[in-house]
Coordinates of C-alpha atoms and ligand atoms in Angstrom, one line a residue:
M1 CA 22.1 -114.9 4.2
T2 CA 25.2 -116.0 3.6
H3 CA 27.4 -116.0 6.9
G4 CA 30.0 -113.4 6.0
Q5 CA 28.4 -111.1 3.7
P6 CA 28.7 -107.5 4.3
F7 CA 24.7 -106.7 4.1
E8 CA 21.7 -108.9 5.3
S9 CA 19.8 -107.1 3.0
V10 CA 20.4 -106.0 -0.9
N11 CA 17.2 -103.2 -0.2
Q12 CA 17.0 -100.0 1.8
K13 CA 15.7 -100.4 4.9
T14 CA 13.6 -98.7 7.8
L15 CA 11.8 -98.9 10.9
R16 CA 9.0 -100.7 11.0
H17 CA 7.2 -98.3 13.7
P18 CA 8.4 -95.4 15.5
I19 CA 10.4 -95.4 18.5
A20 CA 10.3 -93.3 21.7
Y21 CA 13.5 -93.0 24.4
V22 CA 13.8 -90.6 26.7
G23 CA 17.0 -89.3 28.5
I24 CA 19.7 -86.9 29.9
G25 CA 21.9 -85.3 27.1
L26 CA 25.2 -86.0 28.2
H27 CA 26.3 -82.4 28.4
C28 CA 23.2 -80.1 28.4
G29 CA 22.0 -82.1 31.4
R30 CA 18.5 -81.5 29.9
K31 CA 15.4 -84.6 29.8
V32 CA 15.8 -85.0 26.0
S33 CA 12.1 -86.8 24.6
M34 CA 13.0 -88.5 21.1
V35 CA 11.0 -90.0 19.1
V36 CA 13.2 -92.5 15.7
H37 CA 10.3 -92.7 13.1
P38 CA 10.5 -94.6 9.4
A39 CA 11.1 -92.9 6.7
E40 CA 11.0 -92.8 2.8
P41 CA 13.4 -94.8 0.7
N42 CA 16.7 -92.6 -0.3
T43 CA 15.8 -90.0 2.4
G44 CA 18.5 -91.7 4.4
I45 CA 18.7 -90.3 8.4
Y46 CA 17.1 -86.9 10.0
F47 CA 17.2 -84.9 12.4
L48 CA 14.2 -83.0 13.4
R49 CA 14.5 -80.2 16.5
K50 CA 10.9 -80.2 17.8
D51 CA 11.6 -77.7 20.1
L52 CA 12.4 -75.0 17.3
S53 CA 10.5 -72.6 15.1
A54 CA 8.6 -75.0 12.3
G55 CA 10.7 -75.0 9.5
E56 CA 14.2 -74.3 11.3
G57 CA 15.0 -77.5 13.3
L58 CA 15.5 -80.1 10.1
I59 CA 19.1 -81.4 9.8
A60 CA 20.5 -84.0 8.0
A61 CA 22.6 -86.6 9.2
R62 CA 25.5 -85.8 6.6
W63 CA 29.6 -85.6 6.9
Y64 CA 28.8 -81.7 5.1
N65 CA 26.8 -81.3 8.7
V66 CA 29.3 -81.7 11.5
V67 CA 30.0 -78.6 13.1
D68 CA 31.6 -79.7 16.5
T69 CA 34.0 -82.2 17.8
E70 CA 35.2 -81.5 20.7
M71 CA 33.6 -83.9 23.4
S72 CA 30.9 -85.3 20.2
T73 CA 30.2 -84.8 17.0
A74 CA 27.5 -82.2 16.8
L75 CA 25.2 -81.5 13.4
G76 CA 24.1 -78.1 12.3
N77 CA 21.5 -76.4 9.5
E78 CA 21.5 -73.2 7.5
Y79 CA 19.7 -71.9 10.5
G80 CA 22.6 -72.2 12.8
H81 CA 20.6 -75.2 15.1
S82 CA 22.7 -77.8 15.9
I83 CA 21.8 -81.2 17.4
D84 CA 24.7 -82.7 19.5
T85 CA 25.9 -86.4 20.3
V86 CA 24.4 -87.8 17.4
E87 CA 27.0 -90.9 16.8
H88 CA 26.0 -93.8 19.5
L89 CA 22.4 -93.6 17.8
M90 CA 24.1 -92.7 14.8
A91 CA 26.1 -95.8 15.1
A92 CA 22.8 -98.4 16.4
L93 CA 21.2 -97.0 13.0
R94 CA 23.9 -97.8 11.0
G95 CA 24.5 -101.5 13.1
C96 CA 21.2 -102.6 13.0
G97 CA 20.7 -102.2 8.5
V98 CA 18.6 -98.9 9.2
D99 CA 19.2 -96.8 6.3
N100 CA 16.1 -94.4 6.5
A101 CA 15.1 -92.6 9.5
L102 CA 13.4 -88.9 10.8
V103 CA 14.8 -88.6 14.5
E104 CA 12.7 -85.9 16.7
V105 CA 13.6 -84.7 19.8
D106 CA 13.0 -81.5 21.8
G107 CA 16.0 -80.3 22.7
P108 CA 20.0 -79.9 21.9
E109 CA 20.9 -83.5 22.1
V110 CA 20.5 -87.1 22.2
P111 CA 20.1 -88.5 24.5
I112 CA 23.2 -90.2 26.2
M113 CA 21.0 -93.8 27.8
D114 CA 23.7 -95.6 29.2
G115 CA 26.6 -94.4 26.9
S116 CA 26.6 -97.1 25.1
S117 CA 24.5 -97.9 21.5
E118 CA 23.1 -101.1 23.3
P119 CA 19.4 -99.1 24.1
F120 CA 19.1 -98.2 21.0
V121 CA 20.2 -101.2 19.3
A122 CA 17.5 -103.3 21.9
M123 CA 14.5 -101.0 21.1
I124 CA 15.3 -100.8 17.2
E125 CA 15.7 -105.0 17.1
R126 CA 12.1 -105.1 19.3
I127 CA 10.3 -103.2 17.4
G128 CA 11.9 -104.2 14.1
T129 CA 13.0 -103.4 10.7
Q130 CA 11.2 -103.1 7.7
T131 CA 12.9 -103.6 4.3
Q132 CA 12.1 -101.3 1.1
D133 CA 11.3 -101.0 -2.4
A134 CA 14.6 -99.6 -3.3
P135 CA 17.7 -100.5 -3.5
R136 CA 20.9 -100.2 -1.0
N137 CA 23.8 -97.9 -2.5
A138 CA 26.9 -98.6 -0.8
I139 CA 30.9 -96.5 -0.9
W140 CA 33.2 -99.1 -2.2
I141 CA 37.0 -98.1 -1.7
Q142 CA 39.0 -98.2 -4.2
R143 CA 42.1 -96.3 -3.3
P144 CA 43.5 -95.1 0.1
V145 CA 42.4 -91.8 1.6
E146 CA 44.7 -90.6 4.3
V147 CA 44.5 -88.2 7.1
R148 CA 47.0 -87.1 10.3
D149 CA 46.8 -84.7 12.9
G150 CA 50.4 -85.1 14.6
D151 CA 50.8 -88.7 15.3
K152 CA 47.3 -89.7 14.7
Y153 CA 46.0 -91.0 12.2
A154 CA 43.4 -92.4 9.9
I155 CA 42.7 -94.2 6.8
L156 CA 40.2 -96.4 4.4
M157 CA 41.4 -98.9 2.2
P158 CA 40.4 -100.6 -0.7
G159 CA 38.7 -104.1 1.1
N160 CA 35.0 -105.9 0.3
T161 CA 33.7 -105.7 3.9
P162 CA 33.1 -103.2 6.0
R163 CA 36.0 -103.7 8.6
I164 CA 36.9 -101.5 11.7
T165 CA 40.5 -101.4 13.2
V166 CA 41.3 -98.8 15.9
E167 CA 44.3 -98.8 18.1
I168 CA 44.4 -96.8 21.2
D169 CA 46.8 -95.4 23.4
F170 CA 46.4 -93.5 26.8
D171 CA 49.0 -92.6 29.8
N172 CA 46.9 -94.4 32.1
A173 CA 47.1 -97.6 33.7
V174 CA 43.6 -99.2 32.9
V175 CA 43.0 -97.8 29.4
G176 CA 46.3 -98.4 28.0
S177 CA 47.4 -98.8 24.9
Q178 CA 44.2 -101.6 23.5
T179 CA 43.9 -102.4 19.6
L180 CA 40.6 -103.8 17.9
S181 CA 39.4 -105.2 14.2
V182 CA 36.4 -105.8 13.8
E183 CA 34.4 -107.0 10.4
L184 CA 31.4 -105.5 10.5
V185 CA 28.8 -108.3 9.4
D186 CA 26.1 -110.6 10.8
E187 CA 25.7 -109.8 14.5
A188 CA 29.5 -108.5 15.5
F189 CA 28.0 -104.9 15.9
R190 CA 25.4 -105.6 18.3
R191 CA 27.9 -109.0 19.8
Q192 CA 31.2 -107.0 19.9
V193 CA 30.5 -103.0 19.4
A194 CA 27.4 -102.1 20.6
R195 CA 26.9 -102.6 24.6
A196 CA 30.7 -100.5 25.3
R197 CA 29.8 -96.8 27.2
T198 CA 31.7 -94.5 26.8
F199 CA 34.9 -93.2 29.3
G200 CA 36.2 -90.3 31.3
F201 CA 39.1 -89.3 33.5
M202 CA 38.2 -88.3 37.3
N203 CA 41.0 -85.6 36.7
Q204 CA 39.2 -84.2 33.7
I205 CA 35.8 -83.6 35.1
E206 CA 36.3 -80.2 36.8
A207 CA 37.5 -78.7 33.6
L208 CA 34.9 -80.1 31.2
K209 CA 32.5 -78.8 33.7
K210 CA 34.2 -75.6 34.2
R211 CA 33.5 -75.4 30.8
G212 CA 29.8 -76.0 30.6
L213 CA 30.7 -80.2 29.2
I214 CA 28.7 -83.1 30.5
K215 CA 26.6 -81.9 32.9
G216 CA 24.3 -85.0 32.1
G217 CA 27.7 -87.2 33.2
S218 CA 27.2 -89.7 35.4
L219 CA 28.4 -93.5 36.5
R220 CA 24.9 -94.2 34.9
N221 CA 26.5 -92.9 31.1
A222 CA 29.5 -93.5 31.3
I223 CA 32.6 -95.0 32.8
L224 CA 35.0 -93.4 35.2
V225 CA 38.5 -93.7 35.3
D226 CA 40.2 -92.0 38.4
G227 CA 44.2 -93.3 38.1
D228 CA 44.3 -97.1 38.3
R229 CA 41.2 -97.8 38.8
I230 CA 37.7 -97.9 37.8
V231 CA 34.8 -96.2 39.5
N232 CA 32.0 -98.3 38.4
E233 CA 31.2 -100.5 41.2
S234 CA 30.0 -102.9 38.8
G235 CA 33.2 -102.6 36.1
L236 CA 33.6 -103.2 32.7
R237 CA 31.5 -105.0 30.6
Y238 CA 34.2 -105.8 28.3
R239 CA 37.8 -106.0 29.2
D240 CA 38.7 -103.5 25.9
E241 CA 35.6 -101.7 26.5
F242 CA 37.9 -98.7 25.6
V243 CA 38.7 -99.7 22.1
R244 CA 35.6 -101.4 21.9
H245 CA 34.0 -97.8 22.4
K246 CA 36.1 -96.1 20.2
V247 CA 34.9 -98.5 17.3
L248 CA 31.3 -97.5 17.8
D249 CA 32.3 -93.9 18.1
C250 CA 34.3 -94.4 14.6
L251 CA 31.1 -96.3 12.6
G252 CA 28.4 -93.3 14.0
D253 CA 31.0 -91.2 12.9
L254 CA 31.2 -92.6 9.1
S255 CA 27.8 -93.3 9.0
L256 CA 27.6 -89.9 8.2
A257 CA 28.9 -90.4 4.8
A258 CA 25.3 -91.8 4.3
V259 CA 25.6 -94.9 3.2
P260 CA 27.3 -97.4 4.1
I261 CA 31.6 -97.9 3.5
L262 CA 33.1 -100.7 1.8
G263 CA 36.2 -100.6 3.2
H264 CA 38.7 -101.2 5.9
Y265 CA 39.1 -98.4 8.2
Y266 CA 42.4 -97.9 10.1
A267 CA 43.0 -95.7 12.6
Y268 CA 45.9 -95.0 15.4
K269 CA 44.0 -92.7 17.7
P270 CA 41.2 -91.8 16.2
G271 CA 38.3 -88.6 17.4
H272 CA 35.8 -87.0 16.2
E273 CA 37.6 -84.4 14.8
L274 CA 40.0 -86.7 12.6
N275 CA 36.9 -88.9 11.3
S276 CA 35.1 -85.5 10.0
Q277 CA 38.2 -84.7 8.3
L278 CA 38.7 -88.4 6.7
L279 CA 35.2 -88.2 5.3
Q280 CA 35.8 -84.6 4.3
K281 CA 38.8 -86.0 2.2
L282 CA 37.2 -89.1 1.1
F283 CA 34.6 -87.1 -0.7
E284 CA 37.0 -84.9 -2.3
S285 CA 38.5 -87.7 -3.5
R286 CA 35.9 -89.2 -6.1
D287 CA 38.8 -91.4 -7.7
A288 CA 39.4 -93.0 -4.5
W289 CA 35.4 -95.1 -4.1
S290 CA 32.8 -96.1 -6.3
Y291 CA 29.3 -95.8 -5.6
I292 CA 27.9 -99.7 -5.8
T293 CA 24.1 -101.0 -4.9
V294 CA 24.4 -104.3 -3.1
N295 CA 23.0 -106.3 -5.7
E296 CA 25.7 -104.9 -8.2
F297 CA 28.4 -105.8 -5.1
N298 CA 27.1 -109.0 -4.5
A299 CA 27.1 -110.2 -8.4
L300 CA 31.0 -108.8 -8.4
M301 CA 31.6 -111.0 -5.3
G302 CA 30.3 -114.1 -6.7
Q303 CA 32.7 -114.2 -9.5
G304 CA 35.4 -113.7 -7.5
M305 CA 35.9 -110.3 -8.5
K306 CA 38.7 -107.8 -7.3
P307 CA 37.2 -104.2 -6.0
P308 CA 37.8 -102.9 -10.2
R309 CA 40.1 -99.3 -10.6
Q310 CA 36.9 -98.2 -13.2
S311 CA 33.9 -97.7 -12.7
V312 CA 31.6 -100.7 -11.1
S313 CA 28.7 -100.2 -14.2
E314 CA 31.5 -100.4 -17.0
V315 CA 32.9 -103.7 -15.2
L316 CA 29.5 -105.2 -15.2
R317 CA 28.4 -104.6 -18.3
K318 CA 32.1 -106.4 -19.7
Q319 CA 31.4 -109.3 -17.3
A320 CA 27.6 -109.0 -19.0
V321 CA 25.7 -109.5 -15.8
C322 CA 24.2 -105.8 -16.1
C323 CA 21.6 -105.3 -18.7
Ligands
ZN401 ZN1 31.6 -92.4 22.1

């Protein structure tokens, strides 16, 4: 693979073998067993709740199935069943280039593991991925798509690589204001993002617990900030771990588009709700993007092409690189 290309494979990938995980659900507090299985080309990512009646537990990991975004991203189906806290696993699958997988869980939530994507990534890398006989598709942003909520905003802008830029601004001495821009090529996700853990503030814990949230939360799966100090004895994994975790969350949420997004995601104080709204707007704005195979994209890039405004196949035909 040439350094800096957004995709290491022009074809879709799945896992070489199933991977089993056991952990605690961050919000439900229950032990959850999860097995991530290989899946056929063009299926994308699906969740299957094994604890529910047969035929009722299948939930597609797609933007239109988002049912809750308060503390994490939850997906639901037509039977009223849901799977919570999908974003760290979704980020790991996208970050490792896994297009197709069936995720079986025996509870209502993906295990939180250590609060980052690293445990998922480590096993995916150990088991390995399998290239499949189907072209990989991408969404290529041609015109900006933007959503706002008060002073928060998220924008998808044209670009030829998948880039995520996040600014956060917390009224807290430890977190404060942090900005990070990551071009998600080569090893960037694994090295710069995957190990960043979720975080919480001591003065919010009681209120969240009273509402039945974060029952499984502990120093083993989150960074806890108490005023101007970090409670975890081991400290931070990255100096700016907070904004890195936000980039991780945003990648996980954006992966609900079902295919990689070629473009620059730029957000100020993003959250799961803003990301969900952004994907809704993206799919309503059909003239703002093109579907393209990675093969077609590479051919265009090889000719030094700028993002076209008309359909990609039209452009390819004009350039006589397509049948
Ligand atoms: Zn998170």
